[in-house]
Each structure stands twice: as C-alpha cells, then as structure tokens.
Short mmCIF file of C-alpha atoms in Angstrom, two decimals:
data_model
loop_
_atom_site.label_atom_id
_atom_site.label_comp_id
_atom_site.label_asym_id
_atom_site.label_seq_id
_atom_site.Cartn_x
_atom_site.Cartn_y
_atom_site.Cartn_z
CA MET A 422 78.25 -21.26 180.92
CA SER A 423 79.14 -17.37 179.86
CA LEU A 424 81.76 -16.46 176.74
CA GLN A 425 83.80 -14.89 179.53
CA GLU A 426 83.92 -17.95 181.80
CA GLY A 427 84.30 -20.53 178.65
CA MET A 428 87.21 -18.06 177.70
CA THR A 429 88.64 -18.40 181.08
CA GLY A 430 89.00 -21.84 181.01
CA LEU A 431 89.34 -21.98 177.27
CA PHE A 432 93.09 -23.72 177.50
CA PRO A 433 93.57 -26.99 179.63
CA ALA A 434 96.17 -28.04 181.98
CA GLU A 435 98.75 -31.02 180.63
CA ALA A 436 96.87 -33.49 182.47
CA GLU A 437 93.38 -32.60 181.16
CA ILE A 438 94.74 -33.44 177.57
CA PRO A 439 93.19 -36.30 175.73
CA VAL A 440 95.88 -39.27 175.91
CA ASN A 441 94.96 -39.95 172.33
CA TYR A 442 95.72 -36.54 171.23
CA ARG A 443 98.79 -35.41 173.51
CA LEU A 444 102.47 -35.34 172.04
CA SER A 445 104.38 -37.58 173.69
CA GLU A 446 107.32 -35.75 172.97
CA PRO A 447 108.67 -32.59 171.11
CA VAL A 448 109.09 -33.30 167.48
CA GLU A 449 112.91 -33.23 166.89
CA MET A 450 113.33 -32.65 163.26
CA ASN A 451 116.96 -33.34 162.96
CA ARG A 452 117.02 -34.93 159.76
CA PHE A 453 116.54 -33.44 155.63
CA LEU A 454 116.57 -34.87 152.47
CA LEU A 455 119.59 -33.95 149.73
CA ASN A 456 120.21 -35.73 147.16
CA GLY A 457 118.48 -39.09 147.99
CA GLU A 458 120.08 -39.38 151.68
CA LEU A 459 118.13 -38.47 155.01
CA ARG A 460 121.17 -37.11 156.30
CA ARG A 461 121.24 -36.30 160.00
CA TRP A 462 121.09 -32.04 160.79
CA GLU A 463 123.60 -31.32 163.20
CA GLY A 464 123.28 -27.29 163.19
CA PRO A 465 121.04 -24.51 164.90
CA MET A 466 117.82 -25.51 165.44
CA GLN A 467 114.55 -23.42 166.00
CA GLU A 468 111.57 -24.05 168.44
CA VAL A 469 108.49 -24.51 167.50
CA PHE A 470 105.87 -23.77 169.59
CA SER A 471 101.88 -24.16 169.72
CA PRO A 472 98.97 -21.69 169.35
CA VAL A 473 96.95 -24.14 171.81
CA CYS A 474 98.38 -23.23 175.53
CA VAL A 475 98.94 -25.27 178.44
CA ARG A 476 97.91 -23.75 181.86
CA ASN A 477 100.11 -24.62 184.91
CA GLY A 478 98.46 -23.10 188.00
CA THR A 479 97.41 -19.75 186.89
CA ASP A 480 99.99 -19.21 184.31
CA LEU A 481 99.61 -20.27 180.67
CA SER A 482 102.43 -20.62 178.14
CA ARG A 483 102.35 -21.81 174.18
CA LYS A 484 103.42 -25.69 174.33
CA MET A 485 107.02 -26.32 172.90
CA ILE A 486 106.11 -29.26 170.23
CA GLY A 487 109.15 -29.57 168.68
CA ARG A 488 112.06 -28.24 166.72
CA PHE A 489 113.30 -27.95 163.13
CA PRO A 490 116.85 -27.32 161.21
CA VAL A 491 117.63 -23.46 160.60
CA MET A 492 119.37 -24.01 157.39
CA THR A 493 122.03 -21.27 155.66
CA GLU A 494 122.49 -19.67 152.08
CA GLY A 495 124.73 -22.97 151.62
CA ASP A 496 122.97 -25.70 152.91
CA ALA A 497 120.18 -24.29 150.57
CA LEU A 498 122.37 -23.99 147.21
CA ALA A 499 123.69 -27.35 148.16
CA ALA A 500 119.70 -28.34 147.77
CA LEU A 501 119.79 -26.65 144.26
CA ALA A 502 123.12 -28.31 143.31
CA ALA A 503 121.44 -31.92 143.98
CA ALA A 504 118.19 -30.98 141.98
CA VAL A 505 120.00 -29.26 139.05
CA GLU A 506 122.34 -32.69 138.51
CA ALA A 507 118.79 -35.16 139.16
CA TYR A 508 117.32 -32.83 136.31
CA ASP A 509 121.04 -33.05 134.41
CA SER A 510 119.13 -30.37 131.84
CA GLY A 511 116.48 -32.96 130.89
CA ARG A 512 118.65 -35.76 130.54
CA GLY A 513 118.50 -37.15 134.25
CA LYS A 514 116.87 -40.63 134.95
CA TRP A 515 113.80 -38.66 136.42
CA PRO A 516 113.16 -36.23 133.41
CA THR A 517 113.78 -38.87 130.79
CA MET A 518 111.81 -42.04 133.02
CA PRO A 519 108.73 -43.29 131.52
CA VAL A 520 105.38 -41.75 132.85
CA ALA A 521 104.38 -45.04 133.86
CA ALA A 522 107.42 -45.49 135.79
CA ARG A 523 106.50 -41.99 137.41
CA ILE A 524 103.54 -43.08 138.06
CA GLU A 525 104.88 -45.84 139.94
CA CYS A 526 106.72 -43.67 142.11
CA ILE A 527 103.88 -41.12 143.18
CA GLN A 528 101.46 -44.40 143.86
CA GLU A 529 104.64 -45.85 146.37
CA PHE A 530 104.68 -42.19 147.74
CA ALA A 531 100.65 -42.05 148.45
CA TRP A 532 101.17 -45.37 149.95
CA ARG A 533 103.88 -44.70 152.28
CA MET A 534 102.01 -41.41 153.46
CA LYS A 535 99.28 -43.10 154.63
CA GLU A 536 100.73 -44.95 157.19
CA LYS A 537 101.35 -41.86 158.89
CA ARG A 538 98.17 -40.43 158.69
CA GLY A 539 97.92 -40.45 162.54
CA GLU A 540 101.01 -38.89 163.43
CA VAL A 541 100.34 -35.70 160.05
CA VAL A 542 97.04 -35.11 161.51
CA ARG A 543 98.10 -35.02 165.15
CA LEU A 544 100.48 -31.99 164.25
CA LEU A 545 98.25 -30.17 162.44
CA MET A 546 96.05 -29.89 165.27
CA TRP A 547 99.17 -28.98 167.49
CA GLU A 548 100.94 -26.74 164.69
CA ILE A 549 98.36 -24.35 163.25
CA GLY A 550 94.97 -25.69 165.50
CA LYS A 551 92.93 -26.79 162.77
CA SER A 552 90.48 -28.99 164.48
CA LEU A 553 90.84 -32.74 164.24
CA LYS A 554 88.02 -33.32 161.57
CA ASP A 555 89.25 -30.08 159.05
CA SER A 556 92.73 -31.93 159.97
CA GLU A 557 91.62 -35.40 159.08
CA LYS A 558 90.00 -34.00 156.12
CA GLU A 559 93.03 -32.01 154.69
CA PHE A 560 95.18 -35.33 154.89
CA ASP A 561 92.25 -37.33 153.25
CA ARG A 562 91.85 -34.71 150.67
CA THR A 563 95.48 -34.67 149.73
CA VAL A 564 95.71 -38.37 149.28
CA ASP A 565 92.75 -38.16 146.66
CA TYR A 566 94.49 -35.30 145.00
CA ILE A 567 97.47 -37.44 144.26
CA ILE A 568 95.17 -40.13 142.99
CA ASP A 569 92.82 -37.63 141.00
CA THR A 570 96.67 -36.12 139.55
CA ILE A 571 97.63 -40.13 138.77
CA ASP A 572 94.05 -40.53 136.99
CA ALA A 573 94.41 -37.32 135.19
CA LEU A 574 97.93 -37.88 134.11
CA LYS A 575 96.82 -41.16 132.58
CA GLU A 576 94.20 -39.62 130.63
CA LEU A 577 96.60 -37.03 129.22
CA ASP A 578 99.24 -39.71 128.23
CA ARG A 579 95.97 -41.72 126.30
CA VAL A 580 95.46 -38.65 124.29
CA SER A 581 99.01 -37.83 123.88
CA SER A 582 100.02 -41.05 122.43
CA ARG A 583 98.29 -40.68 118.99
CA PHE A 584 100.57 -39.30 115.71
CA VAL A 585 99.15 -36.79 113.85
CA VAL A 586 99.33 -35.90 110.18
CA GLN A 587 99.02 -32.58 108.79
CA GLN A 588 100.33 -30.80 105.51
CA GLY A 589 102.92 -33.23 104.92
CA ILE A 590 104.40 -33.22 108.42
CA ILE A 591 104.05 -36.10 110.98
CA GLY A 592 104.08 -35.41 114.44
CA GLN A 593 103.49 -36.79 117.87
CA ILE A 594 102.64 -34.10 120.95
CA ARG A 595 103.60 -34.79 124.57
CA ARG A 596 104.49 -32.64 127.69
CA SER A 597 107.82 -32.14 129.07
CA PRO A 598 108.76 -31.06 132.18
CA LEU A 599 110.40 -27.69 132.84
CA GLY A 600 113.18 -27.98 135.07
CA VAL A 601 113.79 -27.41 139.11
CA THR A 602 110.70 -26.25 140.62
CA LEU A 603 110.75 -24.35 144.13
CA CYS A 604 107.59 -25.28 146.14
CA MET A 605 106.58 -23.27 148.62
CA GLY A 606 103.20 -24.27 150.82
CA PRO A 607 100.95 -21.92 152.75
CA TYR A 608 100.49 -22.28 156.65
CA ASN A 609 97.03 -22.81 156.36
CA TYR A 610 96.88 -25.81 154.27
CA PRO A 611 100.49 -26.59 154.99
CA LEU A 612 99.74 -30.28 153.46
CA ASN A 613 97.00 -30.07 151.18
CA GLU A 614 97.96 -26.83 149.49
CA THR A 615 101.74 -27.49 149.38
CA PHE A 616 100.82 -30.79 147.42
CA THR A 617 98.64 -29.58 145.18
CA THR A 618 101.73 -27.86 143.33
CA LEU A 619 104.63 -30.58 144.51
CA ILE A 620 102.69 -33.66 143.09
CA PRO A 621 101.67 -32.16 139.63
CA ALA A 622 105.41 -30.98 139.13
CA LEU A 623 107.04 -34.33 140.49
CA ILE A 624 104.33 -36.47 138.01
CA MET A 625 105.17 -34.47 135.16
CA GLY A 626 109.45 -35.06 135.68
CA ASN A 627 110.50 -32.00 137.68
CA THR A 628 113.04 -32.16 140.27
CA VAL A 629 111.98 -30.29 143.51
CA LEU A 630 113.57 -28.25 145.92
CA LEU A 631 110.32 -28.16 149.29
CA LYS A 632 110.13 -25.79 151.24
CA PRO A 633 107.22 -26.37 153.87
CA PRO A 634 106.05 -23.16 155.51
CA ARG A 635 107.26 -22.14 159.27
CA HIS A 636 104.17 -22.88 160.56
CA GLY A 637 103.23 -26.44 159.56
CA ILE A 638 106.59 -27.48 158.81
CA LEU A 639 106.64 -30.75 161.69
CA LEU A 640 103.84 -32.31 160.05
CA PHE A 641 106.23 -32.96 157.30
CA SER A 642 108.88 -35.12 159.63
CA PRO A 643 106.69 -38.31 159.44
CA LEU A 644 106.85 -37.50 155.76
CA LEU A 645 111.09 -37.88 154.87
CA GLY A 646 111.26 -41.47 154.84
CA ALA A 647 108.65 -41.43 152.28
CA PHE A 648 110.23 -39.01 149.97
CA HIS A 649 113.75 -40.96 150.42
CA GLU A 650 111.96 -44.72 149.74
CA SER A 651 110.24 -42.79 147.10
CA PHE A 652 112.05 -40.99 144.45
CA PRO A 653 115.65 -41.60 143.06
CA PRO A 654 118.22 -39.30 144.38
CA GLY A 655 117.71 -35.42 143.79
CA VAL A 656 114.11 -35.69 143.18
CA VAL A 657 113.18 -34.26 146.20
CA ASN A 658 115.20 -32.09 148.42
CA THR A 659 114.07 -30.44 151.61
CA LEU A 660 114.59 -27.29 152.80
CA PHE A 661 114.32 -25.82 156.37
CA GLY A 662 114.55 -22.43 158.06
CA ALA A 663 113.67 -18.25 157.51
CA GLY A 664 112.53 -18.11 153.91
CA ARG A 665 114.51 -14.68 153.80
CA THR A 666 117.84 -16.20 154.04
CA ILE A 667 117.71 -19.45 151.90
CA THR A 668 115.29 -18.43 148.99
CA PRO A 669 116.82 -15.36 147.57
CA PRO A 670 120.02 -17.28 146.77
CA LEU A 671 118.26 -20.04 145.21
CA MET A 672 116.55 -17.61 142.51
CA SER A 673 119.39 -15.36 142.20
CA SER A 674 121.47 -18.06 141.16
CA GLY A 675 119.25 -18.69 138.05
CA LYS A 676 118.54 -21.88 138.02
CA VAL A 677 115.17 -22.22 139.58
CA ASP A 678 112.65 -22.80 136.43
CA VAL A 679 110.05 -22.97 138.03
CA LEU A 680 108.44 -21.10 141.03
CA ALA A 681 105.44 -22.73 142.75
CA PHE A 682 104.65 -20.25 145.98
CA ILE A 683 101.16 -19.48 147.61
CA GLY A 684 101.69 -16.94 149.91
CA SER A 685 101.51 -12.99 149.65
CA SER A 686 101.65 -11.11 146.90
CA LYS A 687 104.56 -9.26 147.94
CA ALA A 688 106.91 -11.84 148.75
CA ALA A 689 105.93 -13.28 145.19
CA ASP A 690 107.15 -10.26 143.78
CA ALA A 691 110.21 -10.34 145.98
CA LEU A 692 111.20 -14.10 144.64
CA GLN A 693 110.75 -13.23 140.98
CA LYS A 694 113.07 -10.28 141.27
CA GLU A 695 115.57 -11.89 142.35
CA HIS A 696 115.79 -14.21 139.03
CA PRO A 697 118.59 -13.12 136.62
CA LYS A 698 116.25 -13.84 133.88
CA MET A 699 112.41 -13.28 135.15
CA HIS A 700 111.25 -14.03 131.46
CA ARG A 701 112.32 -17.47 131.78
CA LEU A 702 110.70 -18.17 135.18
CA ARG A 703 107.80 -19.97 135.27
CA SER A 704 105.42 -18.75 137.91
CA VAL A 705 102.40 -20.49 139.44
CA LEU A 706 101.15 -18.15 142.58
CA GLY A 707 98.22 -18.59 144.88
CA LEU A 708 98.28 -15.00 146.49
CA GLU A 709 95.61 -12.75 148.56
CA ALA A 710 92.17 -12.34 148.27
CA LYS A 711 89.26 -10.15 149.78
CA ASN A 712 86.50 -12.63 148.62
CA PRO A 713 82.82 -10.47 148.95
CA ALA A 714 79.32 -11.62 149.38
CA ILE A 715 76.79 -10.07 148.00
CA ILE A 716 73.16 -10.77 149.63
CA LEU A 717 70.07 -9.50 147.48
CA PRO A 718 67.21 -8.31 149.05
CA ASP A 719 65.45 -11.93 147.85
CA ALA A 720 67.69 -14.00 148.97
CA ASP A 721 66.55 -16.66 151.38
CA LEU A 722 68.27 -14.98 154.61
CA ASP A 723 68.56 -18.72 157.03
CA MET A 724 70.87 -20.42 153.70
CA SER A 725 72.29 -17.12 153.20
CA VAL A 726 73.63 -16.52 156.84
CA GLU A 727 74.34 -20.19 157.01
CA GLU A 728 76.79 -20.25 153.86
CA CYS A 729 78.39 -17.03 154.88
CA LEU A 730 78.96 -18.18 158.09
CA VAL A 731 80.50 -21.04 157.00
CA GLY A 732 82.47 -19.29 154.65
CA SER A 733 83.75 -16.78 156.65
CA LEU A 734 84.54 -18.98 159.73
CA SER A 735 85.55 -22.02 158.67
CA PHE A 736 89.54 -22.73 160.07
CA ASN A 737 89.05 -19.63 161.45
CA GLY A 738 88.49 -17.69 158.39
CA GLN A 739 92.35 -18.40 157.71
CA ARG A 740 91.52 -19.26 154.34
CA CYS A 741 92.37 -17.64 150.74
CA THR A 742 89.02 -18.75 149.71
CA ALA A 743 87.59 -17.35 152.53
CA ILE A 744 84.17 -14.57 152.62
CA LYS A 745 85.99 -11.91 154.09
CA ILE A 746 83.46 -9.01 152.87
CA ILE A 747 79.77 -9.29 152.97
CA PHE A 748 77.20 -6.62 151.05
CA VAL A 749 73.66 -7.13 152.50
CA HIS A 750 71.11 -4.85 151.09
CA GLN A 751 69.66 -2.79 153.61
CA SER A 752 66.39 -4.05 153.32
CA ILE A 753 67.54 -7.04 155.36
CA ALA A 754 70.49 -5.59 156.88
CA GLU A 755 69.82 -5.38 159.84
CA LYS A 756 67.84 -9.09 160.00
CA PHE A 757 70.98 -10.48 157.93
CA VAL A 758 73.10 -9.28 161.02
CA THR A 759 71.05 -10.44 163.74
CA SER A 760 70.90 -14.21 162.51
CA PHE A 761 74.66 -14.24 161.69
CA ALA A 762 75.35 -12.77 165.37
CA LYS A 763 72.82 -15.52 166.98
CA ALA A 764 74.75 -18.25 164.35
CA ILE A 765 78.28 -17.20 165.99
CA THR A 766 77.10 -18.10 169.34
CA ALA A 767 76.35 -21.27 168.63
CA LEU A 768 79.23 -22.26 167.29
CA THR A 769 81.43 -24.45 169.47
CA TYR A 770 84.75 -23.02 170.18
CA GLY A 771 88.05 -24.37 172.19
CA MET A 772 90.84 -26.92 171.11
CA PRO A 773 91.41 -28.77 168.23
CA TRP A 774 90.62 -32.51 169.23
CA GLU A 775 87.03 -31.13 171.04
CA PRO A 776 84.47 -32.61 169.22
CA GLY A 777 82.29 -30.15 167.28
CA VAL A 778 84.77 -27.28 167.18
CA VAL A 779 84.89 -24.56 165.01
CA ILE A 780 87.07 -21.59 166.50
CA THR A 781 90.39 -22.26 167.44
CA PRO A 782 93.57 -20.43 168.68
CA LEU A 783 95.58 -18.92 166.04
CA PRO A 784 98.87 -20.27 165.07
CA GLU A 785 100.49 -16.81 163.94
CA PRO A 786 102.36 -14.79 166.49
CA GLY A 787 100.85 -11.29 166.82
CA LYS A 788 97.57 -12.40 165.27
CA PRO A 789 94.85 -11.62 167.99
CA GLU A 790 96.91 -8.16 168.52
CA TYR A 791 96.24 -7.39 164.57
CA LEU A 792 92.66 -8.43 164.70
CA SER A 793 91.98 -6.45 167.60
CA GLY A 794 93.44 -3.60 165.94
CA LEU A 795 91.09 -4.30 162.67
CA VAL A 796 88.24 -4.29 165.08
CA ALA A 797 89.42 -0.98 167.32
CA ASP A 798 89.56 0.98 164.16
CA ALA A 799 86.29 0.23 162.51
CA ARG A 800 85.26 1.20 165.96
CA ARG A 801 86.54 4.40 165.75
CA HIS A 802 85.13 5.02 162.44
CA GLY A 803 81.46 3.81 163.62
CA ALA A 804 80.85 0.42 163.17
CA SER A 805 80.18 -1.67 166.15
CA VAL A 806 80.78 -5.50 167.13
CA ALA A 807 77.33 -7.09 166.51
CA ASN A 808 77.51 -10.44 168.30
CA GLU A 809 78.10 -10.77 172.23
CA GLY A 810 81.84 -10.84 172.88
CA GLY A 811 82.99 -10.32 169.79
CA GLY A 812 86.50 -9.40 169.49
CA SER A 813 87.72 -11.06 172.65
CA VAL A 814 90.72 -12.40 173.42
CA ARG A 815 92.77 -14.98 175.43
CA GLU A 816 96.27 -15.36 174.61
CA THR A 817 96.23 -16.71 170.94
CA PHE A 818 92.50 -17.16 170.54
CA PHE A 819 90.09 -14.67 168.78
CA TYR A 820 86.69 -14.85 169.37
CA PRO A 821 85.17 -13.88 165.97
CA ALA A 822 83.73 -10.00 165.65
CA LEU A 823 80.94 -9.37 163.34
CA LEU A 824 81.80 -5.76 162.42
CA TYR A 825 78.63 -3.21 161.19
CA PRO A 826 77.79 -0.99 159.59
CA VAL A 827 81.32 -0.88 157.91
CA THR A 828 82.54 1.72 155.46
CA ALA A 829 84.97 2.48 153.18
CA GLN A 830 87.18 4.83 155.86
CA MET A 831 87.75 1.35 157.92
CA ARG A 832 90.87 -0.69 157.28
CA ILE A 833 88.61 -4.19 157.33
CA TYR A 834 87.41 -2.87 154.28
CA THR A 835 90.30 -3.15 152.10
CA GLU A 836 92.67 -5.51 154.46
CA GLU A 837 92.89 -8.95 153.70
CA GLN A 838 92.36 -9.93 157.50
CA PHE A 839 92.85 -13.71 157.64
CA GLY A 840 91.20 -14.32 160.55
CA PRO A 841 88.27 -14.41 162.31
CA VAL A 842 86.52 -10.55 161.47
CA ILE A 843 83.53 -10.62 159.25
CA PRO A 844 82.78 -7.13 158.03
CA VAL A 845 79.53 -6.13 156.44
CA LEU A 846 78.06 -3.56 154.90
CA PRO A 847 74.80 -2.27 154.02
CA PHE A 848 73.69 -0.70 150.42
CA SER A 849 70.92 -0.14 148.48
CA ASP A 850 72.56 0.31 145.62
CA ILE A 851 73.95 -3.12 143.27
CA SER A 852 76.52 -0.89 141.82
CA ASP A 853 78.63 0.04 145.18
CA PRO A 854 79.41 -3.75 145.89
CA ILE A 855 80.12 -4.03 141.92
CA GLU A 856 82.45 -0.99 141.88
CA TYR A 857 83.68 -2.53 144.96
CA ILE A 858 85.05 -5.67 143.08
CA THR A 859 86.08 -3.61 140.12
CA ALA A 860 88.43 -1.33 142.38
CA SER A 861 89.64 -4.31 144.26
CA GLU A 862 93.38 -5.21 143.95
CA TYR A 863 92.12 -8.87 143.86
CA GLY A 864 89.62 -11.21 141.80
CA GLN A 865 89.48 -14.75 142.97
CA GLN A 866 86.11 -15.37 144.09
CA VAL A 867 82.63 -13.76 144.90
CA SER A 868 79.26 -15.34 146.14
CA ILE A 869 75.77 -14.12 145.29
CA PHE A 870 72.97 -14.80 147.38
CA GLY A 871 69.41 -14.51 145.57
CA HIS A 872 66.44 -16.10 143.41
CA GLU A 873 65.58 -13.66 140.92
CA THR A 874 67.11 -15.04 137.24
CA THR A 875 67.46 -11.52 135.75
CA GLU A 876 69.03 -9.86 138.64
CA LEU A 877 71.78 -12.82 138.90
CA ALA A 878 72.04 -13.08 135.22
CA ASN A 879 73.14 -9.23 134.97
CA LEU A 880 75.65 -9.70 137.94
CA ILE A 881 77.36 -12.83 136.58
CA ASP A 882 78.48 -11.25 132.41
CA PRO A 883 80.51 -8.70 134.45
CA LEU A 884 81.59 -10.79 137.33
CA VAL A 885 83.35 -13.38 135.46
CA ASN A 886 85.58 -10.87 134.07
CA GLN A 887 86.37 -9.51 137.34
CA VAL A 888 86.70 -12.43 139.22
CA SER A 889 87.52 -16.21 138.43
CA ARG A 890 84.26 -18.12 140.52
CA VAL A 891 81.40 -17.05 141.07
CA ASN A 892 79.24 -18.98 143.36
CA ILE A 893 75.34 -18.59 143.71
CA ASN A 894 73.51 -19.02 146.74
CA SER A 895 76.83 -21.03 148.13
CA GLN A 896 80.12 -19.80 149.60
CA CYS A 897 83.27 -19.03 148.43
CA GLN A 898 85.49 -22.24 148.15
CA ARG A 899 88.38 -24.36 146.60
CA GLY A 900 86.84 -27.23 144.84
CA PRO A 901 86.15 -30.20 143.43
CA ASP A 902 89.85 -30.04 142.50
CA ILE A 903 88.46 -30.94 139.26
CA PHE A 904 87.01 -27.33 138.47
CA PRO A 905 89.63 -24.33 137.83
CA PHE A 906 91.20 -22.66 140.96
CA THR A 907 92.83 -19.42 139.83
CA GLY A 908 92.57 -15.73 140.30
CA ARG A 909 92.94 -12.62 138.32
CA LYS A 910 94.65 -9.67 139.33
CA ASP A 911 96.93 -9.82 142.42
CA SER A 912 94.87 -13.19 143.61
CA ALA A 913 97.15 -15.89 141.44
CA VAL A 914 99.22 -16.47 138.63
CA GLY A 915 98.54 -19.90 136.67
CA THR A 916 95.46 -22.17 137.13
CA LEU A 917 95.62 -25.16 139.42
CA SER A 918 92.72 -27.90 138.89
CA VAL A 919 93.70 -31.20 138.56
CA SER A 920 94.43 -31.21 134.97
CA ASP A 921 95.35 -27.69 134.51
CA ALA A 922 98.14 -28.28 137.30
CA LEU A 923 99.78 -30.82 135.14
CA ARG A 924 100.01 -28.44 132.39
CA ALA A 925 101.33 -25.55 134.76
CA PHE A 926 104.34 -27.49 135.84
CA SER A 927 104.76 -29.22 132.23
CA ILE A 928 105.89 -27.88 128.27
CA ARG A 929 104.03 -28.99 125.43
CA ALA A 930 107.23 -30.31 123.13
CA LEU A 931 106.44 -31.75 119.56
CA VAL A 932 108.67 -34.77 117.40
CA ALA A 933 108.23 -33.80 113.93
CA ALA A 934 109.11 -35.35 110.14
CA ARG A 935 108.61 -35.21 106.54
CA ASP A 936 106.04 -37.36 105.86
CA SER A 937 108.30 -40.07 103.79
CA ASP A 938 108.38 -43.37 103.44
CA GLN A 939 112.53 -43.26 104.88
CA ASN A 940 110.83 -40.95 107.58
CA LYS A 941 107.62 -43.48 108.54
CA GLU A 942 110.48 -46.42 108.49
CA ILE A 943 112.29 -44.49 111.37
CA ILE A 944 109.35 -43.67 113.15
CA ARG A 945 108.10 -47.28 113.10
CA ASN A 946 111.24 -48.72 114.11
CA ILE A 947 111.85 -46.55 117.00
CA VAL A 948 107.99 -47.45 117.95
CA ARG A 949 107.81 -50.74 117.50
CA GLU A 950 111.27 -51.52 119.49
CA GLY A 951 110.59 -49.13 122.15
CA LYS A 952 113.36 -47.24 121.22
CA SER A 953 111.86 -43.44 123.35
CA ASN A 954 109.97 -42.72 126.04
CA PHE A 955 109.11 -39.81 124.02
CA LEU A 956 108.35 -41.47 120.74
CA SER A 957 105.65 -43.92 121.80
CA THR A 958 102.36 -45.38 121.37
CA ASP A 959 102.41 -47.00 124.48
CA PHE A 960 99.52 -45.64 126.72
CA ILE A 961 98.58 -46.33 130.58
CA LEU A 962 94.82 -48.12 131.19
#
C-alpha cells in the first residue's frame, strides 16, 4: 500500500476501533480535590478532543473524549489556602510527620494507582496519541519511579540518623521540607514527568498544588480517588483550567514556596516574575532543548541511523530529550541520509492501539501547520525533503520529514520543532557543530557517534561544559532515573534524578548543641523516649 493510500485510510470509523480500546463514553471530570474533600464541580467545563479523528462517511472529526473544570482565580486561591493551612508554616501534620509515615502514604497511593493502570493507559492513548506500548511504559515507569524514590529516601534517612560531633558541637543534620509546591507537568509525558516532581515534593513533606497539563488532563480523573484516600487533608489539591488564568494569582500571592514546572522558558520566566519575592522562590524547571547528534566519519552508519531514528522520532519527536538536529560529516552524509530515509519508510504509522505503531497523530492544535511551515521555509532556503512523502499531512497526522541539507538560514536550524521533522547538516570541520552547541540557547544533551578514541575524548572534554549529558554512540534520553537529569542555559534549573529530586524539594536543617554533659543528657532523653520526629536515631530498613 502506498503512503497516499495509507494516509487516506488512516483514521478509523467508530466501528473499526478495537473494543478493548474504545471509550464507552466521554470522561466527565466533574470532581476536584480540595482540602481532603472530593468536591463536585458545578461550574463551566472545557471539552477535550482527541488527536484521533473518527471517520463518518467522507467526513473526519476529532473525537470528543471528555470535559474538565474551567476553574477561576477564586478556585485557585481556595486551593492555595488549603495547601498553606496544611503546611501551617512547617507545623502541620504532613511536614512534621515521621518519614516512615509519609512513606506509608506514598506506598498506599502507588498501590491504589496501579489499580487504575488500564484506565490511565487508555486515556494516554486517546488524549495525546501515545502508542499503547509507550503509554504502558509511561505508566509502569512512573510506578517504578515512586518505588525508587521511596528506596532513595530510606537510604537518605539511614545516613541522616547519625549524630556528628565537631569542634565541641553535637549536631544532627536531616532534610526538611520547603513549603507549598506548585507542580505543573508537560503534555508529552503528563503522568511520568508530572510525578517526577510531585512524588519527591510530597515525600519530603511539602504540600502540593497539582496543575495537570491541558493535553493529558483527563488521565488524572481515575487517580483522584487514590489521592483522596492516601493523603491527609490539604496535602494534595488539584487545579484544572487555563494556566494563564489560575497560576498568576497563585504566584503573585507570594505563598508558593516552590515552583516545579516543565514547559517553556518563556512561561517559566513569566511565572517566576509574578512572585513578589523571587529570591525566596525555589524553582525546579525542565525547559526546552535542541539536542544535536554529531556523526563522525568513522561512525558505524547502521547503528548511527538506528539510534538517531529512535532518538528523533520516538513519540513523534515530542520529547525534550529528542535529537532535534543532526550534523553528519560530509564524507558519509549522502549515505546517512539515504539510509535514514529508508528507515523512516519502514516505520509503522497509524492509530495508537495498532501493533508496532511508531508515528501517531499529534495532540496540539495547529501543530501540523507549524511543522509544515518549517518544512516550507527549509525548502525556500535550499533544503529538500529526503524521504518519500515526508511532510504529508492528514488532519492531526504529520508524516516525518527528513530535511537535507539544512543551513543556518533556516528556521529549523534554531527552533525547537518538538515534532517529526529531522534536519540534517553536512560538515567538514568539527568546529562547526561545536560552535553550534556553544552558541545555542540550550544545553541539555548531545550524542556523538564514532570510534576513534582520541577524537571522541577531544569532543567530550569541551562538551561536558556545554551540556549536561554527552551520549556516546547512543541517542539522547532520560534515564535510568538514578542518573542526573538536568540542563544548562535555557534547558533546566535543578536536577531530577531520584536522589537529586529529594534534595531539590528540601533543605538541610540542623539541630545543634554544645558538647556538654547536660546537653548530652537532654538529647539522649529526647531520642530514647522518641519525643521528636526530627531529632532521632531511628531509621527505616
């Protein structure tokens, strides 16, 4: 079947959707969590349309899959008040709770969350067009992240259970929470990326305002009960609606202590500027990236193509860690592009539930038009689409476009496309990609493909001072989650490995006393009788 024929029959009729993956009815997300109560929403609702279009005769339309509350400034401030009250300047039940008890709450939540796996996976497919395989992987990886976070906190607690005696001072150093945290995740990993800030923020004793992304909001509906049953009142409060309406008043109140945001640097800057005391605001930010790959002349061509293919087109290239521009030595550039184009043709495209599918519809309205604009601009400046049918559009679906040769005059050279457009540039002097990385506004990762060790070493040493991760003969990626995930320049603030995230959402606090017999007896009495949750030698196995 030709690409044109495949594109024509791409979207299914309602009856052609497999029964196991159908939504029996739209998700009516008419509840929200406020101060420990699951309340019914009586206000206006926003309809959610899937990137999956449904065919009705010759007509195609995006399927309406649910509705969510459109909250107001007043609703947001009510949620903030609940979080502030629950934290109570660090005196609340949650921030003063023993670490072991907080862990039990997180474990309870994880257990309840796993019961909702099927519902969440189905909604991931329908809301953001993520393949069944990747949706299942996102859910399972999130559960694993929760378990790993618990284990990391246990280890941290064991290390912190000791007393230190230095220069006549007895001290115990532990970590304490920061306060009220606003958690805002991205649409491309609405579950996993949101939880990589939400879970460490919670487990360290902070109270949370949870604002899911607009695309990927319905999948939180099955989890509301788990939040409600697992945490004390006010510890988790949900916010739904337009971020531009409900987040500025939260920040301008000055009562948000931590901003955990994954999205654009422009939005992050705007949010931070709303805070009246920016110096008191702790920010943990995952932002844009334009990760390059550098293919050296001695690189294994087949392996380089395979890694760059996955690195640039997993989930349609909608990943901050995706490879978004490829520099190939001119001696192998033509061969690389030919092999890459052939590899794209071999990819399965279609609906999220179809076996082996890689390329699926895009959730953002207007995204196919934006990507088409990038392709048209590159063509005007001398590039060609190297793969057959590249850039073809059908409603919400955009077929990958491999652009070659790309130059600095093209928009795709600097803009983060966040979609299935792959720019390839030939180079003769290694200084060209190095200068590109140095001048870039972003500094997350780079992938280098080659074998000659001296040349690789000469690239590694300067590049680790420009990006946060240098990948050798492998794609850019996040994980394993014990590895630091961060970035330089406009790509990130803070680090989100499992252990680093615990530190990002807490601060070291110290109880100290002069080394005297009287103070030793006081400390022994407090510890022996378990009078303090902080000053304690108890640890969790």
